[in-house]
Coordinates of C-alpha atoms and ligand atoms in Angstrom, one line a residue:
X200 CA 0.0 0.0 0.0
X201 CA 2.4 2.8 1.4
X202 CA 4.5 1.7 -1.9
X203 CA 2.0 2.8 -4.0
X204 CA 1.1 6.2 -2.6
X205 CA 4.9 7.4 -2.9
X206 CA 4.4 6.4 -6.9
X207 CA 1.2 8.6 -7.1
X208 CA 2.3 11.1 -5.1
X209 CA 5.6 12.1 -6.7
X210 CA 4.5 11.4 -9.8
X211 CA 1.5 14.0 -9.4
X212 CA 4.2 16.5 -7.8
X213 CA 6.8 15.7 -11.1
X214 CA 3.5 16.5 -13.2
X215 CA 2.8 19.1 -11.6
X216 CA 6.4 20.9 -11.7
X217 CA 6.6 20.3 -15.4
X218 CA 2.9 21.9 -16.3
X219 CA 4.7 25.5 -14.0
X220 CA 8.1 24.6 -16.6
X221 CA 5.7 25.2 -19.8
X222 CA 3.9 28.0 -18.4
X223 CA 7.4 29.7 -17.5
X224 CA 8.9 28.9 -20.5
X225 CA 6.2 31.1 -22.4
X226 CA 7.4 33.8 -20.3
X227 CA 11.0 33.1 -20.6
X228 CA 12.5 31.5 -23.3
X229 CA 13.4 33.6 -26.2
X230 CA 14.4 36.5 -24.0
X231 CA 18.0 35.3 -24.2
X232 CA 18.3 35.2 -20.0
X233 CA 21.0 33.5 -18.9
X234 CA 22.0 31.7 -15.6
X235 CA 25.4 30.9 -13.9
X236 CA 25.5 27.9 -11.2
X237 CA 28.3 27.1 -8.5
X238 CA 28.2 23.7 -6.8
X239 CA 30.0 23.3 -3.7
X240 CA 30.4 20.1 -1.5
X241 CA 30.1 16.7 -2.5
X242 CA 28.8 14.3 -5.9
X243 CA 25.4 14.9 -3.6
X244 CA 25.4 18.7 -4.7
X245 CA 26.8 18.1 -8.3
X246 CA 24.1 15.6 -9.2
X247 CA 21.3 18.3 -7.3
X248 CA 22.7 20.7 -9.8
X249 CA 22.1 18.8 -13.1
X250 CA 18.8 18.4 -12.0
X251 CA 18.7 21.9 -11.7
X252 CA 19.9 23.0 -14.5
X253 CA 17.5 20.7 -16.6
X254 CA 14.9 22.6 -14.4
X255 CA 16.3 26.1 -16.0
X256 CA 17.5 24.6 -19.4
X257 CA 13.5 23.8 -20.1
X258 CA 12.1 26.9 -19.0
X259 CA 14.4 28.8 -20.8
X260 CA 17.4 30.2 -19.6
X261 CA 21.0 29.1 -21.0
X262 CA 24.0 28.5 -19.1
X263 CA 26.7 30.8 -18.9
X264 CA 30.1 29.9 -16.9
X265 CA 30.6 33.5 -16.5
X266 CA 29.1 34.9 -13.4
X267 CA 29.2 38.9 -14.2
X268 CA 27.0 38.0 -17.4
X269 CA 24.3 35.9 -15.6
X270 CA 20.7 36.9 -15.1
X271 CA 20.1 34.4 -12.8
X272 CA 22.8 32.8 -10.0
X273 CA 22.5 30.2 -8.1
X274 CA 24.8 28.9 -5.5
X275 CA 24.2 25.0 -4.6
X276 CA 25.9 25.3 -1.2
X277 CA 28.0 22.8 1.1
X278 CA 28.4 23.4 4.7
X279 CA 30.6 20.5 5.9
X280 CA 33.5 22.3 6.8
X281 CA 33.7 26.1 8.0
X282 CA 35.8 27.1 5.1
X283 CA 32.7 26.0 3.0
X284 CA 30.5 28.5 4.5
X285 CA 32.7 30.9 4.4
X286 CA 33.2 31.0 0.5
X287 CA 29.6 31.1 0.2
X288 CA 28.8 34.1 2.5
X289 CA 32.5 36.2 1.1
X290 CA 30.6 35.5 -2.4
X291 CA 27.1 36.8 -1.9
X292 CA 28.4 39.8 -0.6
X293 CA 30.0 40.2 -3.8
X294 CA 26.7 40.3 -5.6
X295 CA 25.0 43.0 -3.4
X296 CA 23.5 45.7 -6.2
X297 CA 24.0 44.1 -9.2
X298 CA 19.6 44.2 -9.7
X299 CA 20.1 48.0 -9.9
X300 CA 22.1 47.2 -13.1
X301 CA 20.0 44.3 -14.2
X302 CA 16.1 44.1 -13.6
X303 CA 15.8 40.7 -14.3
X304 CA 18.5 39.8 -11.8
X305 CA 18.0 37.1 -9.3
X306 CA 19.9 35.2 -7.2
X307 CA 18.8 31.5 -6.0
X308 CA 20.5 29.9 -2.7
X309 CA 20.0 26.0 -2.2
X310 CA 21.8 23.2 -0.9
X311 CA 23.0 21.7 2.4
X312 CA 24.0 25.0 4.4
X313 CA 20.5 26.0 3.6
X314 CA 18.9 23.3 6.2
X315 CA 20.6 25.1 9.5
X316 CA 18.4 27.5 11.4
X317 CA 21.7 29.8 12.3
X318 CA 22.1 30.2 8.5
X319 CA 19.2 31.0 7.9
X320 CA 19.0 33.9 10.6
X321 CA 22.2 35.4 9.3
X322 CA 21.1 35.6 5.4
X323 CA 17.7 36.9 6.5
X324 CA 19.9 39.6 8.5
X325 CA 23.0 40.5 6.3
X326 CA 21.8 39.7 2.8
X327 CA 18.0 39.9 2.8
X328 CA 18.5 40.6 -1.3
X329 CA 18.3 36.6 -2.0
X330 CA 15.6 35.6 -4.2
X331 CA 14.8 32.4 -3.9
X332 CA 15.9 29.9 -1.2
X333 CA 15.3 26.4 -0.6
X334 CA 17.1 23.0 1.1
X335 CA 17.9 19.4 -0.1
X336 CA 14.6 18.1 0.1
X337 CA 12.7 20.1 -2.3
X338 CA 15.0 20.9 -5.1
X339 CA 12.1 20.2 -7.4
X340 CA 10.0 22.3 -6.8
X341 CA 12.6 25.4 -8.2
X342 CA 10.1 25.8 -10.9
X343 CA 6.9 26.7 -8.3
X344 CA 9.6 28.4 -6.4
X345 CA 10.5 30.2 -9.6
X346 CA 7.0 31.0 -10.5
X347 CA 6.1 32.4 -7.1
X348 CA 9.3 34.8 -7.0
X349 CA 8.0 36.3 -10.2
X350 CA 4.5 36.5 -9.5
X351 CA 4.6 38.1 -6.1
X352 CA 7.5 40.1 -6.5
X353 CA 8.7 39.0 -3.0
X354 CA 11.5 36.7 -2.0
X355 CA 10.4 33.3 -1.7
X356 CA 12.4 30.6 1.6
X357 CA 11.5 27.3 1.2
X358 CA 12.8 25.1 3.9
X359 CA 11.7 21.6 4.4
X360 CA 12.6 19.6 8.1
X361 CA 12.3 16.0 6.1
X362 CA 11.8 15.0 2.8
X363 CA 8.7 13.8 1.8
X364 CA 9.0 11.9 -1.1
X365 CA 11.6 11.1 -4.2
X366 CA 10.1 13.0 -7.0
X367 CA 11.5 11.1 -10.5
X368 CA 11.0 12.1 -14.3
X369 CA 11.9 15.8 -14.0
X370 CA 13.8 17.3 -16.8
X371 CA 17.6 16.6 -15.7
X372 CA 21.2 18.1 -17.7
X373 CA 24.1 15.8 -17.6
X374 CA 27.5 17.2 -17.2
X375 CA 28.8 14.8 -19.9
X376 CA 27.5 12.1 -22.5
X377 CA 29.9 9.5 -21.6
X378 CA 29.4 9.1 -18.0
X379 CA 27.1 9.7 -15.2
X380 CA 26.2 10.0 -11.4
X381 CA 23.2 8.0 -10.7
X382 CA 21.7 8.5 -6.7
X383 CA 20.8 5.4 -5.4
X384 CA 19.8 6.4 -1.6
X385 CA 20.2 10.0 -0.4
X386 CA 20.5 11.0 3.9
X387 CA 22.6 9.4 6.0
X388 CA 22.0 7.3 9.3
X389 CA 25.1 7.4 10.9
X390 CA 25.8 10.3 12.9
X391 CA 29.8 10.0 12.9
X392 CA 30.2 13.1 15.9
X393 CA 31.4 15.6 13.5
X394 CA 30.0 15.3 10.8
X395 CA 26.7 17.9 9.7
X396 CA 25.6 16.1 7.1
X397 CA 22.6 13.7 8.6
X398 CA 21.2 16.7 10.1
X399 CA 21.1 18.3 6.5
X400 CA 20.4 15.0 4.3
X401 CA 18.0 13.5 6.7
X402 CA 17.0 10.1 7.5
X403 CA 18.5 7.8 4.7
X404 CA 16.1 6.8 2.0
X405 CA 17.2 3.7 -1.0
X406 CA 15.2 4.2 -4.3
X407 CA 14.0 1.1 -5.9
X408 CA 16.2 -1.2 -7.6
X409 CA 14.0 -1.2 -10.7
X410 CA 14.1 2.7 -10.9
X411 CA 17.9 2.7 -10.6
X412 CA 18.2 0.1 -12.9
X413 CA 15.9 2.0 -15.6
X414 CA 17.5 5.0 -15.1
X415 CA 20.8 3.4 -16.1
X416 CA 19.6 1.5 -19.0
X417 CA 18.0 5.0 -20.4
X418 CA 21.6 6.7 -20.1
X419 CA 23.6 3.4 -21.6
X420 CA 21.0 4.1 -24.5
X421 CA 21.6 7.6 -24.7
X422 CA 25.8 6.9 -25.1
X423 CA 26.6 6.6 -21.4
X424 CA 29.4 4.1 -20.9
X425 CA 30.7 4.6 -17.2
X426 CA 28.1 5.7 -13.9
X427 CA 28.7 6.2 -10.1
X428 CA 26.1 5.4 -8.1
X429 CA 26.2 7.8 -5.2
X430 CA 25.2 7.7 -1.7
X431 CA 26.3 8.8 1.9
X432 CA 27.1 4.8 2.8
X433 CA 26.5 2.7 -0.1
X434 CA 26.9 -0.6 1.7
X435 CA 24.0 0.2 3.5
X436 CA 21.6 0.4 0.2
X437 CA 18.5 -1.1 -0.1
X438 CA 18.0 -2.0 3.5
X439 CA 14.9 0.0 4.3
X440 CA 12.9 -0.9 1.4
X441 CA 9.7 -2.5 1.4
X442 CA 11.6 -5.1 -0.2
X443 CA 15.2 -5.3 1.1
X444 CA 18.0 -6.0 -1.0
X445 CA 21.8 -5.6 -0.7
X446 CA 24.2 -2.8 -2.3
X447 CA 25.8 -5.8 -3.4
X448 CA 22.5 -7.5 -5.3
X449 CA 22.1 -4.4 -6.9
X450 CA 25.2 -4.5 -8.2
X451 CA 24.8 -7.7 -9.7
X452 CA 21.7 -6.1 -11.5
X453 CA 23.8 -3.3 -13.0
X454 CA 26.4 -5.4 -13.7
X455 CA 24.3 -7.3 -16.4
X456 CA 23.1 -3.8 -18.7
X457 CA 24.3 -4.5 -21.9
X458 CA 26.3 -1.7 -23.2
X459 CA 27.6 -0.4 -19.5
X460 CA 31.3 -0.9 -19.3
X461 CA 32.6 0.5 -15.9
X462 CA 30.7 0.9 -12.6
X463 CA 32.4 2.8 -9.7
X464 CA 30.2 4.0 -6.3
X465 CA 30.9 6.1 -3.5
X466 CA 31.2 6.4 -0.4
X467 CA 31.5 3.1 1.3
X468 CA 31.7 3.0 5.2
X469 CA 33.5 0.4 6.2
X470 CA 31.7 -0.5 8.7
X471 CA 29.1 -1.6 6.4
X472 CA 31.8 -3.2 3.7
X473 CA 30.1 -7.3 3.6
X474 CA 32.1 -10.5 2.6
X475 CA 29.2 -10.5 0.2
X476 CA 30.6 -6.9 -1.8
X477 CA 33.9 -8.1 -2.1
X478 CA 33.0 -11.3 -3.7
X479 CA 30.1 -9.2 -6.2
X480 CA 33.4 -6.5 -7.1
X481 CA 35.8 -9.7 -7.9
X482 CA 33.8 -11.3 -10.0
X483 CA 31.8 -8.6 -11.7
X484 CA 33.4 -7.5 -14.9
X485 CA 32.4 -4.2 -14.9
X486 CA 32.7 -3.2 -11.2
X487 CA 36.0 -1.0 -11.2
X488 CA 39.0 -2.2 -8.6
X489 CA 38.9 1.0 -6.8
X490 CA 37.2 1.5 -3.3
X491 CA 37.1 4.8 -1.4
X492 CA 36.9 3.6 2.1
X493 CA 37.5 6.6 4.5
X494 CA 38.8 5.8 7.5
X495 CA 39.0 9.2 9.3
X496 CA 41.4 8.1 12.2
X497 CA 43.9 5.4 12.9
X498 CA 43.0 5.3 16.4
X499 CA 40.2 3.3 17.6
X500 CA 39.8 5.4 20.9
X501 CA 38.7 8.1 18.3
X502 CA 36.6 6.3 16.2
X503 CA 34.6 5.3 19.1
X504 CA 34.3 8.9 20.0
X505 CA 33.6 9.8 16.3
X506 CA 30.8 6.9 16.2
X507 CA 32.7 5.0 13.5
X508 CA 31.6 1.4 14.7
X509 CA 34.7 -0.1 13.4
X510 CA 38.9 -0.5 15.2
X511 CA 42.0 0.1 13.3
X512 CA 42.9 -3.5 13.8
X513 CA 39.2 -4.1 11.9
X514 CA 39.7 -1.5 9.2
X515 CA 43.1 -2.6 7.9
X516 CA 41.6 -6.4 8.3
X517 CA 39.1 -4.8 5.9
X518 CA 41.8 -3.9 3.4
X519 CA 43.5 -6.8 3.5
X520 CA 40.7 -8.7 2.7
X521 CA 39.6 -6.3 -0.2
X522 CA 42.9 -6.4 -1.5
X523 CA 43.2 -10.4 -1.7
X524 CA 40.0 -11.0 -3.5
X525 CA 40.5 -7.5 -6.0
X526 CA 44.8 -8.1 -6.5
X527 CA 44.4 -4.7 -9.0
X528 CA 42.5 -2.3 -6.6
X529 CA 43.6 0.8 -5.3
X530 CA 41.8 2.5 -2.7
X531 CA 41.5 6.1 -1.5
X532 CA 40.6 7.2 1.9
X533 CA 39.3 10.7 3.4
X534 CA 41.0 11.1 6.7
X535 CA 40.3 14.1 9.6
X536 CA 43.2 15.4 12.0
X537 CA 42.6 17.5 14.8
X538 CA 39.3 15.7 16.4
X539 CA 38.2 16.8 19.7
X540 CA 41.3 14.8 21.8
X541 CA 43.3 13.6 19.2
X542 CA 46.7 12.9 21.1
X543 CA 50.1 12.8 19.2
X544 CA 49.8 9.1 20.0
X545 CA 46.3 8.7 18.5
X546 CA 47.4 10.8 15.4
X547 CA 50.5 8.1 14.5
X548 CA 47.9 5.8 14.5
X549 CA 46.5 7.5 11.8
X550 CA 49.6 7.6 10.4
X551 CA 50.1 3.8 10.4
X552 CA 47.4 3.0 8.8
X553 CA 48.6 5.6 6.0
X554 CA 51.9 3.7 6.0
X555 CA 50.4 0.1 5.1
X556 CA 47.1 0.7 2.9
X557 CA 49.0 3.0 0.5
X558 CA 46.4 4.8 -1.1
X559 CA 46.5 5.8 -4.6
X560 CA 44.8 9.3 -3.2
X561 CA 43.5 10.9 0.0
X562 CA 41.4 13.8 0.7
X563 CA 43.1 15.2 4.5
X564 CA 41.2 17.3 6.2
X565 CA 41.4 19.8 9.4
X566 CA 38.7 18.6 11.6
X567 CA 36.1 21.9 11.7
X568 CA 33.8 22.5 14.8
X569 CA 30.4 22.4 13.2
X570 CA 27.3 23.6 15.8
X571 CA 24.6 20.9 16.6
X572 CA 26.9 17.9 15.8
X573 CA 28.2 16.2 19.4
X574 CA 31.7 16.4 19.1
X575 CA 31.5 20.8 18.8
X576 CA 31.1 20.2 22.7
X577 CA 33.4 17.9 23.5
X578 CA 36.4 18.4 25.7
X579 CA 39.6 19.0 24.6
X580 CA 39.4 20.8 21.6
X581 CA 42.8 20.2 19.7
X582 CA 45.0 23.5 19.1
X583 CA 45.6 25.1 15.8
X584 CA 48.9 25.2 15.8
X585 CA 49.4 21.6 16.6
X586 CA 46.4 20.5 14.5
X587 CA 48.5 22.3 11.7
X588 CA 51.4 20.4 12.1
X589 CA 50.2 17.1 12.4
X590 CA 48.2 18.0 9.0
X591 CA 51.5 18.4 7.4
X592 CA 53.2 15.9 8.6
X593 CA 50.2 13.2 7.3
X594 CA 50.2 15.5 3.6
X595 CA 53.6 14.7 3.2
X596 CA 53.4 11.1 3.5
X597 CA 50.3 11.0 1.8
X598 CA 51.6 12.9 -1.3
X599 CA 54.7 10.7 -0.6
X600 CA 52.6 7.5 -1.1
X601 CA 50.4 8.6 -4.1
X602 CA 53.8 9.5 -6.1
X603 CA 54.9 6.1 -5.4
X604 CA 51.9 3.9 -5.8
X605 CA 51.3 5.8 -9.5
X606 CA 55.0 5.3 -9.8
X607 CA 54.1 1.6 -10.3
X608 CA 52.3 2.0 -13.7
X609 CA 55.4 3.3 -15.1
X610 CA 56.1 1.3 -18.5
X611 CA 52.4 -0.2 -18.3
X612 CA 49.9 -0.1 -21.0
X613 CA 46.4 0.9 -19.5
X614 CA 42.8 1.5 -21.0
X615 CA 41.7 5.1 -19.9
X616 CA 38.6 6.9 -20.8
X617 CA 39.2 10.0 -21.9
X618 CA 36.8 12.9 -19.9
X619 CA 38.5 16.4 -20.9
X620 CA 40.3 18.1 -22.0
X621 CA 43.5 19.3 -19.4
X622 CA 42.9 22.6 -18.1
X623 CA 46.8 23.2 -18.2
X624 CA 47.2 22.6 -22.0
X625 CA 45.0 22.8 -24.7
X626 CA 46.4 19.3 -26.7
X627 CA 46.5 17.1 -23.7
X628 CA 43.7 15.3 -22.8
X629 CA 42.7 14.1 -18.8
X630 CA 41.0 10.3 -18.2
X631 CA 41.2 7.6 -16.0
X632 CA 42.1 3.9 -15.8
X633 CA 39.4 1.9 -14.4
X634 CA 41.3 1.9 -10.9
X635 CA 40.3 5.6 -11.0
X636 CA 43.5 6.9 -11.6
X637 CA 43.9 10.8 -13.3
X638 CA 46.1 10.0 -17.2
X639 CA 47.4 13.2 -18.7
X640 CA 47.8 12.2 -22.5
X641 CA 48.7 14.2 -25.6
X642 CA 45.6 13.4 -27.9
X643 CA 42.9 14.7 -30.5
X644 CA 40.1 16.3 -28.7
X645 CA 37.8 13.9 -30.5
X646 CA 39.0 10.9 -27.9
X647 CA 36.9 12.8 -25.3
X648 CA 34.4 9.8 -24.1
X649 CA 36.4 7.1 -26.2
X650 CA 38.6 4.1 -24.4
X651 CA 41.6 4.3 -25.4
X652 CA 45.3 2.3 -24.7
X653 CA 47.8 4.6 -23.1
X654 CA 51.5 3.5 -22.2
X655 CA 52.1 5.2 -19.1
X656 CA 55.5 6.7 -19.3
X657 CA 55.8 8.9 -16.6
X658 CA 54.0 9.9 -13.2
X659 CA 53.4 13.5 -11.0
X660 CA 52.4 13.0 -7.2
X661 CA 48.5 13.2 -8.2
X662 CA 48.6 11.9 -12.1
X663 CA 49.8 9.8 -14.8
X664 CA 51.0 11.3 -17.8
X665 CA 50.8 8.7 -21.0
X666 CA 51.4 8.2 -24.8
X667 CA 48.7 6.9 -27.1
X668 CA 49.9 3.1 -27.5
X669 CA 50.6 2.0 -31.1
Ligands
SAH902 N1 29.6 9.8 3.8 C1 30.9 9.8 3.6 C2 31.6 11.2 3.7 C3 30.8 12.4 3.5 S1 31.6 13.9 4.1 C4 31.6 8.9 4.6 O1 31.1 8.6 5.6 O2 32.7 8.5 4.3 C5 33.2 13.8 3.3 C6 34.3 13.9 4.3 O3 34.3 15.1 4.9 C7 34.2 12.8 5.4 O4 34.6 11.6 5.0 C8 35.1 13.5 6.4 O5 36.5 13.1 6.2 C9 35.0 15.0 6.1 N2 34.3 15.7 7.2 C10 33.0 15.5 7.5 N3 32.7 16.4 8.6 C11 33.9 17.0 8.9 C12 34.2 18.0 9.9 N4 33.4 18.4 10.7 N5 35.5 18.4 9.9 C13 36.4 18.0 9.0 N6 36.1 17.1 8.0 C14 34.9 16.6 8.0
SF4_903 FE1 28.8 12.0 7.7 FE2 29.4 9.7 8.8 FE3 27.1 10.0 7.3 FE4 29.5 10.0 6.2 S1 28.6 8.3 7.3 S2 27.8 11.4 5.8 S3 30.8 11.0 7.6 S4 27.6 11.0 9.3
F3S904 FE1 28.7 19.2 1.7 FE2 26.2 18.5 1.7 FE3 27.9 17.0 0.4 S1 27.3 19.3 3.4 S2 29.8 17.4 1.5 S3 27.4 19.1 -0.1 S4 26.1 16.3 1.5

C-alpha cells in the first residue's frame, strides 16, 4: 500500500512541476536570459545541480560559466566544513546591487547550508536581497519556487525539516554524454560526531532497484558508458525498502546492462563493507578495482568517539581482505586530523594506517567545529597550531605514497577513458584507468568519451602522464 502512494504522489508532484516549466517557458524562453551555477560540496550537490539546470535549461534560460553576465545565479551550497560557509557568505556579498544594473536579476541559494536554522537567521539579517531559497529536500520544486518569485515580486524561503518523497522524471542536464552519477539512496543514518551532514540530508532513503536500474539503462541508451552510483554509505543500500535488498545485489543487477562498461560507487563505510561486496566487485566484470573507504582516524579510541563502529585493527583487516580477493584495486581514503582529543599518539595511529594501505589518493582534512553535531562540545578541543602540524606531517606522506603507488604503472599499458580536456594545455587530454586513476595524454580532442590504450611513461604525485599506445 504505502508503496503505492509514494508512486502517485511524486509522480502527481513531477506532473505538476513540469505543467509550471511550460507556463514559465512562455514567459522566458526567447528573452536570451541566462543563468550561472556554482556547486559546492560533494557528488550529492553536483548531481542536485544537473537536475537543476535541466529545471532552467527547459524553461528557458541558457547556461553561462561567467558569473558577471548571468541573469540568474544560483549557489548549490556545502556546509561540511567552516571554510565551506565561508566562501559562500565572502561571495554573496559580492553580488549586493548588481539588480540595480540588471532588472531581471535574481539570485537562487540551495543546498545543504541552507537546512541550518543559524544560517538562515544570518542571510535573512545581512543579505535579505536573495531571491529564492530552498534545502535538499525540495530541489524540485525550483520551478513553483521560480513561479512564485515572479508572481509576487517578493522573495520566496523554502525550507523543508524531512523530505517527503523522491520526485522522479523531471527534466535533468548531464554534465557529460559519456558518464554519469546515478543517486541510489540520499541522507545518512550514521551520525559519525562531527560530521553535519545527517542533520542536513535527513534520514536515509534507497530508491527502488527497478528505478535505478531503468535510469541506467536509459543513459547506456543515450551513449553513457561509465556511472557512479552515489550515496552517503552505499553498503548500506536497499535495506529500508519495502523489499530489502543488498548494495551488493544491486550491483549484480547493474552489472548485467548490456552496453555499461565501468561501474564505480561512493562512499563506502567500512563499517558496512560485507564478505558479500567483495565477492560481487571480484567477480563482476564491470565493477572498477577501486574503493574509497575513509577511515577518518587510525585510532580506535577516536573512532569510538567519532561513532565510527569499526577499530584500526578491523579496518586494515578490511583492506586486507579487499585487497586479496581484487589483486588490481587501489583505494583512496578521506581522513580528519585535529578531532576533539586527538593525542600525538592517537594521530600516528593515523599515520600507520597511511603507512600500510598505501592509497592511490587521499582527501586530508582539518577537523572543523560544526554547531549541533556532538563532538562541537566535546572536551579537549585540539590546538591550531598543533592541529597544523600534524596535517602536514600526514600530507607529506600522503603525497609521498600517491607519487609512489602511481610510480608503479610506469612502462604499463592501460585503457583510460578519456573525460577532458587538461585545463593546463589545450592538446592534452585528462582520463582515468578503471582503478580511478587521473592519465594526462597528448591526444585529438575527439578521444573525449572514447577508451583508449595509453603506455604510461611517466608519473606526477597526483597523475599519470601517457602516450597513445601504437
Ligand atoms: N559519507 C561519507 C563522507 C561524507 S563527508 C563517509 O562517511 O565516508 C566527506 C568527508 O568530509 C568525510 O569523510 C570526512 O572526512 C570529512 N568531514 C566531515 N565532517 C567534517 C568535519 N566536521 N571536519 C572535517 N572534516 C569533515
Ligand atoms: Fe557524515 Fe558519517 Fe554519514 Fe559520512 S557516514 S555522511 S561522515 S555521518
Ligand atoms: Fe557538503 Fe552536503 Fe555534500 S554538506 S559534503 S554538499 S552532502
Amino acid at each position: 500500500m504505502s508503496e503505492r502512494k509514494v508512486i502517485n504522489v511524486s509522480t502527481k508532484e513531477a506532473q505538476r512541476q513540469n505543467e509550471i516549466i511550460n507556463i514559465l517557458a512562455q514567459h522566458i524562453s526567447g528573452k536570451g536570459l541566462q543563468y550561472c551555477i556554482s556547486t559546492f560540496g560533494c557528488q550529492m550537490n553536483a548531481r542536485d545541480s544537473e537536475k537543476i539546470e535541466g529545471m532552467l535549461e527547459q524553461i528557458g534560460y541558457t547556461k553561462t560559466e561567467n558569473e558577471e553576465e548571468a541573469d540568474f545565479i544560483i549557489y548549490n551550497t556545502c556546509c561540511v566544513r567552516e571554510n565551506a560557509e565561508l566562501k559562500i557568505y565572502g561571495r554573496l556579498g559580492a553580488l549586493k546591487g548588481r539588480r540595480k544594473k540588471n532588472p531581471n536579476f535574481m539570485i537562487a541559494l540551495c543546498g545543504c547550508m541552507m537546512q541550518q536554522d543559524i544560517v538562515l537567521d544570518t542571510l535573512k539579517k545581512k543579505f535579505n536581497f536573495i531571491d529564492i531559497i530552498f534545502g535538499t529536500y525540495n530541489i524540485y520544486k525550483l520551478p513553483e519556487l521560480l513561479q512564485t518569485r515572479l508572481e509576487t515580486k517578493q522573495n520566496v524561503i523554502d525550507i523543508w525539516d524531512s523530505y517527503q518523497d523522491i520526485v522522479e522524471d523531471l527534466p535533468d542536464s548531464r554534465k557529460y554524454d559519456f558518464k554519469a552519477c546515478v543517486n541510489i539512496m540520499y541522507g545518512c543514518n550514521n551520525f559519525c560526531t562531527y560530521c553535519i551532514v545527517p542533520y542536513v540530508r535527513g534520514r536515509e532513503r534507497s530508491r527502488k532497484p527497478e528505478d535505478i536500474v531503468t535510469e541506467i539503462k536509459a543513459l547506456v541508451s543515450e551513449g553513457v558508458k561509465e556511472i557512479m552510483l552515489l550515496g552517503q554509505n552505499v553498503n548500506s543500500y536497499g535495506k529500508t525498502l519495502d523489499e530489502p535488498i543488498s548494495f551488493a545485489e544491486l550491483l549484480k543487477q547493474i552489472n548485467a546492462i548490456e552496453g555499461l562498461k565501468r561501474i564505480r560507487f561512493m562512499t563506502s563505510h567500512p563499517k558496512d563493507l560485507s564478505d558479500e561486496l567483495i565477492e560481487v566487485m571480484a567477480s563482476c566484470d564491470k565493477i572498477c578495482p577501486s574503493v574509497h573507504l575513509p577511515f577518518q582516524s587510525g585510532s580506535t579510541k577516536l573512532l569510538k568517539k567519532m561513532n565510527r563502529h569499526y577499530t584500526k585493527e578491523s579496518y586494515l583487516e578490511l583492506v586486507r581482505k579487499i585487497k586479496a580477493a581484487i589483486p588490481r584495486v587501489e583505494l583512496t581514503t578521506d581522513i580528519i586530523v585535529g578531532f576533539p582529543g586527538e593525542t600525538e599518539e592517537d594521530f600516528l595511529d593515523t599515520m600507520e594506517v597511511v603507512e600500510k594501505v598505501h592509497y592511490a589518493s587521499a582527501f586530508t582534512f582539518i577537523y572543523s567545529k560544526r554547531t549541533g553535531t556532538p563532538a562541537a562540545t566535546m572536551e579537549d578541543q585540539v590546538p591550531e597550531d598543533v592541529t597544523k602540524e600534524r596535517f602536514n606531517r600526514l600530507l607529506a606522506l600522503v603525497n609521498k605514497q600517491s607519487a609512489a603507488t602511481l610510480h608503479k604503472y610506469v612502462g604499463q599499458t592501460v585503457e583510460v577513458l578519456f573525460e577532458e580536456v587538461s585545463k593546463q594545455d589545450d592538446n592534452v587530454l585528462s582520463g582515468r584507468t578503471d582503478t580511478g586513476l587521473l592519465v594526462n595524454t597528448p591526444a585529438p580532442k575527439e578521444y573525449v568519451g572514447k577508451f583508449v590504450k595509453v603506455h604510461i611513461v611517466d608519473n606526477k604525485t597526483h597523475y599519470l602522464i601517457g602516450e597513445l599506445a601504437r
